[in-house]
Amino acid sequence: RILRLSPLNPLMREPDALTRGIVSHEVIEDFVKAVCDGSLPNTPEALLQKASEVLARDVPWGEARVLWHARLARIAGWFTAQEAARQQEALSILSEQVGKAEIVGLGFTLAAKADRIDLDHAGRVHLFDYKTGAPPSKEQQRLFDKQLLLESAIAERTGFGQMGPRPVVRAVYIGLGSNPVEAPAPLDENPPGKVWEEFTELARAWLEPTRGYTARRAMFGILDVSDYDLLSRHGEWDVTHDPDQRPVE
């Protein structure tokens, strides 16, 4: 990242998990917008109608279109039932909103784009993030996957889009996989104020000029891979060895 090196895109696009995630997000977002403006009813049939439109437009692989449509069909009833409750609670629904919050004194800004923000009738924020795979567990969110926790901190400090700072009462991953599920972020144990303090402490530590950058820092699993493993001294340095800190002259 420091050298601005990025992995090359494949020579030919393939119907991989990343593409399926992007397409599934688009189906759900387009459907929710249509339900909000009254152009589609909140029914499984209408969701699958929208899925057919998006898949026909964005997915050039016939087999992938059939498979991905079938996967959406399996969760359509569950999603629309859950969406009915969300729609009843929400005063307004916003998607793809950008928020930024600065750590004063460090010149460091955290930016995020929220999949979906519902404002309830009391003006409070409900954050949602769509996941085509399994959502992170409560423990994973506490230790590794802090996306929704950090989005909650941004929402309460500066806000997303034009809405300004507002209290966050809920942050939930909506799992769209074969076993659909809602996985709430542990806001009760990790309130936005605490999360922001911990993030500030982390950013301050990484900005210390005497601190080195260890390869594969705090990987979730020992078998996880990084795009940069081939360029780093992975194998010589890893998380099982203490860093050798000495001045370089």
Tab-separated table of C-alpha atoms in Angstrom:
chain	number	residue	atom	x	y	z
A	1	ARG	CA	0.000	0.000	0.000
A	2	ILE	CA	2.827	2.398	0.835
A	3	LEU	CA	4.380	1.772	-2.596
A	4	ARG	CA	0.927	2.094	-4.227
A	5	LEU	CA	1.135	-1.406	-5.654
A	6	SER	CA	-2.171	-3.079	-6.429
A	7	PRO	CA	-2.892	-6.582	-7.734
A	8	LEU	CA	-3.663	-6.713	-11.436
A	9	ASN	CA	-7.215	-7.376	-12.517
A	10	PRO	CA	-7.709	-10.740	-14.264
A	11	LEU	CA	-7.507	-10.700	-18.055
A	12	MET	CA	-11.090	-11.984	-18.214
A	13	ARG	CA	-13.886	-11.280	-15.759
A	14	GLU	CA	-15.204	-14.283	-13.925
A	15	PRO	CA	-18.390	-14.807	-11.880
A	16	ASP	CA	-16.493	-14.802	-8.598
A	17	ALA	CA	-17.634	-14.088	-5.035
A	18	LEU	CA	-16.772	-10.394	-5.327
A	19	THR	CA	-18.953	-9.976	-8.426
A	20	ARG	CA	-21.807	-11.900	-6.808
A	21	GLY	CA	-21.587	-9.640	-3.765
A	22	ILE	CA	-21.713	-6.485	-5.878
A	23	VAL	CA	-24.681	-7.750	-7.894
A	24	SER	CA	-26.574	-8.926	-4.804
A	25	HIS	CA	-26.054	-5.534	-3.170
A	26	GLU	CA	-27.427	-3.835	-6.263
A	27	VAL	CA	-30.496	-6.093	-6.349
A	28	ILE	CA	-31.333	-5.408	-2.704
A	29	GLU	CA	-30.666	-1.658	-2.889
A	30	ASP	CA	-32.722	-1.225	-6.073
A	31	PHE	CA	-35.540	-3.271	-4.577
A	32	VAL	CA	-35.623	-1.311	-1.302
A	33	LYS	CA	-35.625	2.000	-3.214
A	34	ALA	CA	-38.516	0.771	-5.362
A	35	VAL	CA	-40.461	-0.290	-2.265
A	36	CYS	CA	-39.843	3.112	-0.674
A	37	ASP	CA	-41.063	5.064	-3.708
A	38	GLY	CA	-44.070	2.774	-4.184
A	39	SER	CA	-43.094	1.402	-7.586
A	40	LEU	CA	-42.800	-2.162	-6.250
A	41	PRO	CA	-44.598	-3.988	-3.440
A	42	ASN	CA	-42.575	-5.599	-0.671
A	43	THR	CA	-43.140	-9.174	-1.842
A	44	PRO	CA	-40.829	-12.073	-2.736
A	45	GLU	CA	-42.154	-11.993	-6.294
A	46	ALA	CA	-41.256	-8.313	-6.713
A	47	LEU	CA	-37.787	-8.918	-5.278
A	48	LEU	CA	-37.164	-11.715	-7.766
A	49	GLN	CA	-38.496	-9.524	-10.576
A	50	LYS	CA	-35.889	-6.902	-9.653
A	51	ALA	CA	-33.240	-9.629	-9.397
A	52	SER	CA	-34.013	-10.797	-12.927
A	53	GLU	CA	-33.635	-7.241	-14.245
A	54	VAL	CA	-30.285	-6.628	-12.538
A	55	LEU	CA	-28.879	-10.045	-13.436
A	56	ALA	CA	-29.871	-9.671	-17.085
A	57	ARG	CA	-28.202	-6.247	-17.189
A	58	ASP	CA	-25.006	-6.886	-15.215
A	59	VAL	CA	-24.206	-10.616	-15.380
A	60	PRO	CA	-23.096	-11.890	-18.809
A	61	TRP	CA	-22.690	-15.528	-17.670
A	62	GLY	CA	-25.848	-17.585	-18.200
A	63	GLU	CA	-25.062	-20.263	-15.621
A	64	ALA	CA	-24.178	-17.637	-13.004
A	65	ARG	CA	-27.457	-15.787	-13.645
A	66	VAL	CA	-29.466	-18.956	-12.999
A	67	LEU	CA	-27.464	-19.910	-9.903
A	68	TRP	CA	-27.486	-16.439	-8.343
A	69	HIS	CA	-31.197	-16.007	-9.040
A	70	ALA	CA	-31.871	-19.333	-7.311
A	71	ARG	CA	-29.864	-18.219	-4.274
A	72	LEU	CA	-31.862	-14.996	-4.051
A	73	ALA	CA	-35.089	-16.989	-4.428
A	74	ARG	CA	-34.174	-19.009	-1.319
A	75	ILE	CA	-33.937	-15.890	0.849
A	76	ALA	CA	-36.628	-13.721	-0.817
A	77	GLY	CA	-39.394	-14.666	1.618
A	78	TRP	CA	-37.178	-14.154	4.657
A	79	PHE	CA	-35.852	-10.819	3.422
A	80	THR	CA	-39.233	-9.309	2.570
A	81	ALA	CA	-40.672	-10.392	5.936
A	82	GLN	CA	-37.768	-8.708	7.748
A	83	GLU	CA	-37.999	-5.698	5.441
A	84	ALA	CA	-41.651	-5.178	6.361
A	85	ALA	CA	-40.618	-4.643	9.984
A	86	ARG	CA	-37.778	-2.319	8.972
A	87	GLN	CA	-40.048	-0.272	6.714
A	88	GLN	CA	-42.618	0.139	9.485
A	89	GLU	CA	-39.985	1.411	11.910
A	90	ALA	CA	-38.220	3.768	9.489
A	91	LEU	CA	-39.210	7.332	8.734
A	92	SER	CA	-36.663	7.546	5.912
A	93	ILE	CA	-34.169	5.159	4.323
A	94	LEU	CA	-30.851	6.264	2.798
A	95	SER	CA	-28.289	4.173	0.915
A	96	GLU	CA	-24.612	4.530	0.048
A	97	GLN	CA	-24.053	7.512	2.330
A	98	VAL	CA	-20.478	8.707	2.970
A	99	GLY	CA	-19.311	9.802	6.410
A	100	LYS	CA	-15.981	11.180	7.647
A	101	ALA	CA	-14.620	11.880	11.106
A	102	GLU	CA	-11.253	13.445	11.938
A	103	ILE	CA	-9.024	12.609	14.873
A	104	VAL	CA	-8.225	16.076	16.109
A	105	GLY	CA	-4.521	16.682	16.584
A	106	LEU	CA	-3.371	13.753	14.437
A	107	GLY	CA	-4.455	14.970	11.031
A	108	PHE	CA	-6.076	11.568	10.512
A	109	THR	CA	-9.523	11.145	8.961
A	110	LEU	CA	-11.599	7.966	8.950
A	111	ALA	CA	-14.037	7.668	6.033
A	112	ALA	CA	-16.722	5.070	5.392
A	113	LYS	CA	-19.659	4.436	3.067
A	114	ALA	CA	-22.717	2.954	4.767
A	115	ASP	CA	-24.775	0.440	2.773
A	116	ARG	CA	-27.997	1.613	4.378
A	117	ILE	CA	-29.096	4.059	7.061
A	118	ASP	CA	-32.642	4.060	8.422
A	119	LEU	CA	-33.816	7.046	10.454
A	120	ASP	CA	-36.629	6.184	12.844
A	121	HIS	CA	-39.430	8.516	13.922
A	122	ALA	CA	-37.300	9.787	16.810
A	123	GLY	CA	-34.481	10.748	14.423
A	124	ARG	CA	-32.195	7.952	15.591
A	125	VAL	CA	-29.876	5.975	13.292
A	126	HIS	CA	-30.205	2.293	12.398
A	127	LEU	CA	-27.189	1.103	10.379
A	128	PHE	CA	-27.379	-1.922	8.081
A	129	ASP	CA	-24.763	-3.686	5.987
A	130	TYR	CA	-25.603	-6.393	3.437
A	131	LYS	CA	-23.399	-9.509	3.403
A	132	THR	CA	-23.650	-12.248	0.776
A	133	GLY	CA	-21.474	-14.505	2.921
A	134	ALA	CA	-21.717	-15.283	6.607
A	135	PRO	CA	-21.791	-12.127	8.759
A	136	PRO	CA	-19.061	-11.807	11.378
A	137	SER	CA	-19.853	-13.182	14.801
A	138	LYS	CA	-20.105	-11.008	17.887
A	139	GLU	CA	-16.574	-12.010	18.937
A	140	GLN	CA	-15.185	-11.371	15.448
A	141	GLN	CA	-16.732	-7.915	15.475
A	142	ARG	CA	-15.298	-7.184	18.896
A	143	LEU	CA	-11.749	-8.156	17.920
A	144	PHE	CA	-11.392	-7.933	14.138
A	145	ASP	CA	-14.325	-6.820	12.015
A	146	LYS	CA	-15.152	-3.375	13.414
A	147	GLN	CA	-16.804	-1.969	10.286
A	148	LEU	CA	-20.241	-1.325	11.782
A	149	LEU	CA	-18.788	-0.285	15.132
A	150	LEU	CA	-16.625	2.357	13.428
A	151	GLU	CA	-19.544	3.469	11.228
A	152	SER	CA	-21.555	3.953	14.422
A	153	ALA	CA	-18.774	6.114	15.839
A	154	ILE	CA	-18.750	8.263	12.682
A	155	ALA	CA	-22.552	8.581	12.771
A	156	GLU	CA	-22.506	9.898	16.335
A	157	ARG	CA	-19.508	12.212	15.862
A	158	THR	CA	-20.119	13.824	12.464
A	159	GLY	CA	-22.917	11.936	10.719
A	160	PHE	CA	-23.327	10.546	7.208
A	161	GLY	CA	-24.275	12.545	4.151
A	162	GLN	CA	-26.167	15.702	5.126
A	163	MET	CA	-27.837	14.373	8.265
A	164	GLY	CA	-25.331	15.502	10.896
A	165	PRO	CA	-24.465	13.613	14.091
A	166	ARG	CA	-27.245	11.456	15.518
A	167	PRO	CA	-27.502	8.721	18.156
A	168	VAL	CA	-27.137	5.155	16.883
A	169	VAL	CA	-29.526	2.633	18.410
A	170	ARG	CA	-28.794	-0.340	16.166
A	171	ALA	CA	-26.173	-1.615	13.728
A	172	VAL	CA	-26.881	-4.901	11.972
A	173	TYR	CA	-25.335	-7.112	9.314
A	174	ILE	CA	-28.016	-8.576	7.041
A	175	GLY	CA	-26.685	-11.944	5.892
A	176	LEU	CA	-27.958	-12.902	2.434
A	177	GLY	CA	-26.296	-16.307	2.271
A	178	SER	CA	-27.857	-19.768	2.212
A	179	ASN	CA	-28.735	-19.367	5.893
A	180	PRO	CA	-30.054	-15.780	6.042
A	181	VAL	CA	-29.606	-14.084	9.379
A	182	GLU	CA	-29.401	-10.703	11.063
A	183	ALA	CA	-26.205	-10.272	13.092
A	184	PRO	CA	-26.244	-7.165	15.310
A	185	ALA	CA	-23.058	-5.328	16.214
A	186	PRO	CA	-22.300	-5.453	19.969
A	187	LEU	CA	-23.038	-1.780	20.620
A	188	ASP	CA	-23.962	-2.501	24.234
A	189	GLU	CA	-20.440	-3.748	25.001
A	190	ASN	CA	-18.694	-1.481	22.493
A	191	PRO	CA	-20.503	1.879	22.428
A	192	PRO	CA	-19.449	4.371	19.735
A	193	GLY	CA	-17.579	6.598	22.188
A	194	LYS	CA	-15.444	3.709	23.436
A	195	VAL	CA	-14.806	2.461	19.882
A	196	TRP	CA	-13.622	5.913	18.806
A	197	GLU	CA	-11.256	6.175	21.784
A	198	GLU	CA	-9.745	2.773	20.950
A	199	PHE	CA	-9.409	3.695	17.281
A	200	THR	CA	-7.722	6.981	18.205
A	201	GLU	CA	-5.250	5.105	20.387
A	202	LEU	CA	-4.512	2.695	17.518
A	203	ALA	CA	-4.009	5.495	14.983
A	204	ARG	CA	-1.731	7.368	17.373
A	205	ALA	CA	0.387	4.230	17.869
A	206	TRP	CA	0.768	3.618	14.131
A	207	LEU	CA	1.825	7.224	13.552
A	208	GLU	CA	4.751	6.928	15.969
A	209	PRO	CA	7.899	7.361	13.826
A	210	THR	CA	9.775	4.683	15.800
A	211	ARG	CA	7.162	2.008	15.177
A	212	GLY	CA	7.879	-0.576	12.486
A	213	TYR	CA	5.304	-2.145	10.198
A	214	THR	CA	5.147	-5.906	10.726
A	215	ALA	CA	4.162	-8.165	7.833
A	216	ARG	CA	0.739	-9.813	8.278
A	217	ARG	CA	-0.128	-7.838	11.388
A	218	ALA	CA	-2.967	-9.469	13.413
A	219	MET	CA	-4.331	-11.779	10.727
A	220	PHE	CA	-7.654	-13.383	11.687
A	221	GLY	CA	-6.451	-16.888	10.766
A	222	ILE	CA	-2.948	-18.269	10.404
A	223	LEU	CA	-3.809	-19.621	6.939
A	224	ASP	CA	-5.188	-16.290	5.696
A	225	VAL	CA	-3.391	-14.836	2.693
A	226	SER	CA	-2.664	-11.282	1.647
A	227	ASP	CA	-2.185	-9.756	-1.789
A	228	TYR	CA	1.188	-8.555	-0.564
A	229	ASP	CA	2.629	-11.812	0.841
A	230	LEU	CA	4.763	-12.346	-2.272
A	231	LEU	CA	6.300	-8.892	-1.837
A	232	SER	CA	6.804	-8.999	1.932
A	233	ARG	CA	9.327	-10.940	4.000
A	234	HIS	CA	6.605	-13.362	5.049
A	235	GLY	CA	8.236	-16.442	6.527
A	236	GLU	CA	11.171	-14.458	7.848
A	237	TRP	CA	8.873	-12.150	9.825
A	238	ASP	CA	5.525	-13.282	11.129
A	239	VAL	CA	3.285	-12.894	14.145
A	240	THR	CA	5.111	-15.623	16.100
A	241	HIS	CA	8.345	-13.597	16.323
A	242	ASP	CA	8.913	-10.463	18.335
A	243	PRO	CA	10.112	-7.562	16.157
A	244	ASP	CA	13.801	-6.674	16.287
A	245	GLN	CA	13.744	-2.932	16.819
A	246	ARG	CA	17.031	-1.198	16.051
A	247	PRO	CA	17.917	2.113	14.390
A	248	VAL	CA	18.835	1.999	10.712
A	249	GLU	CA	21.746	4.243	9.776
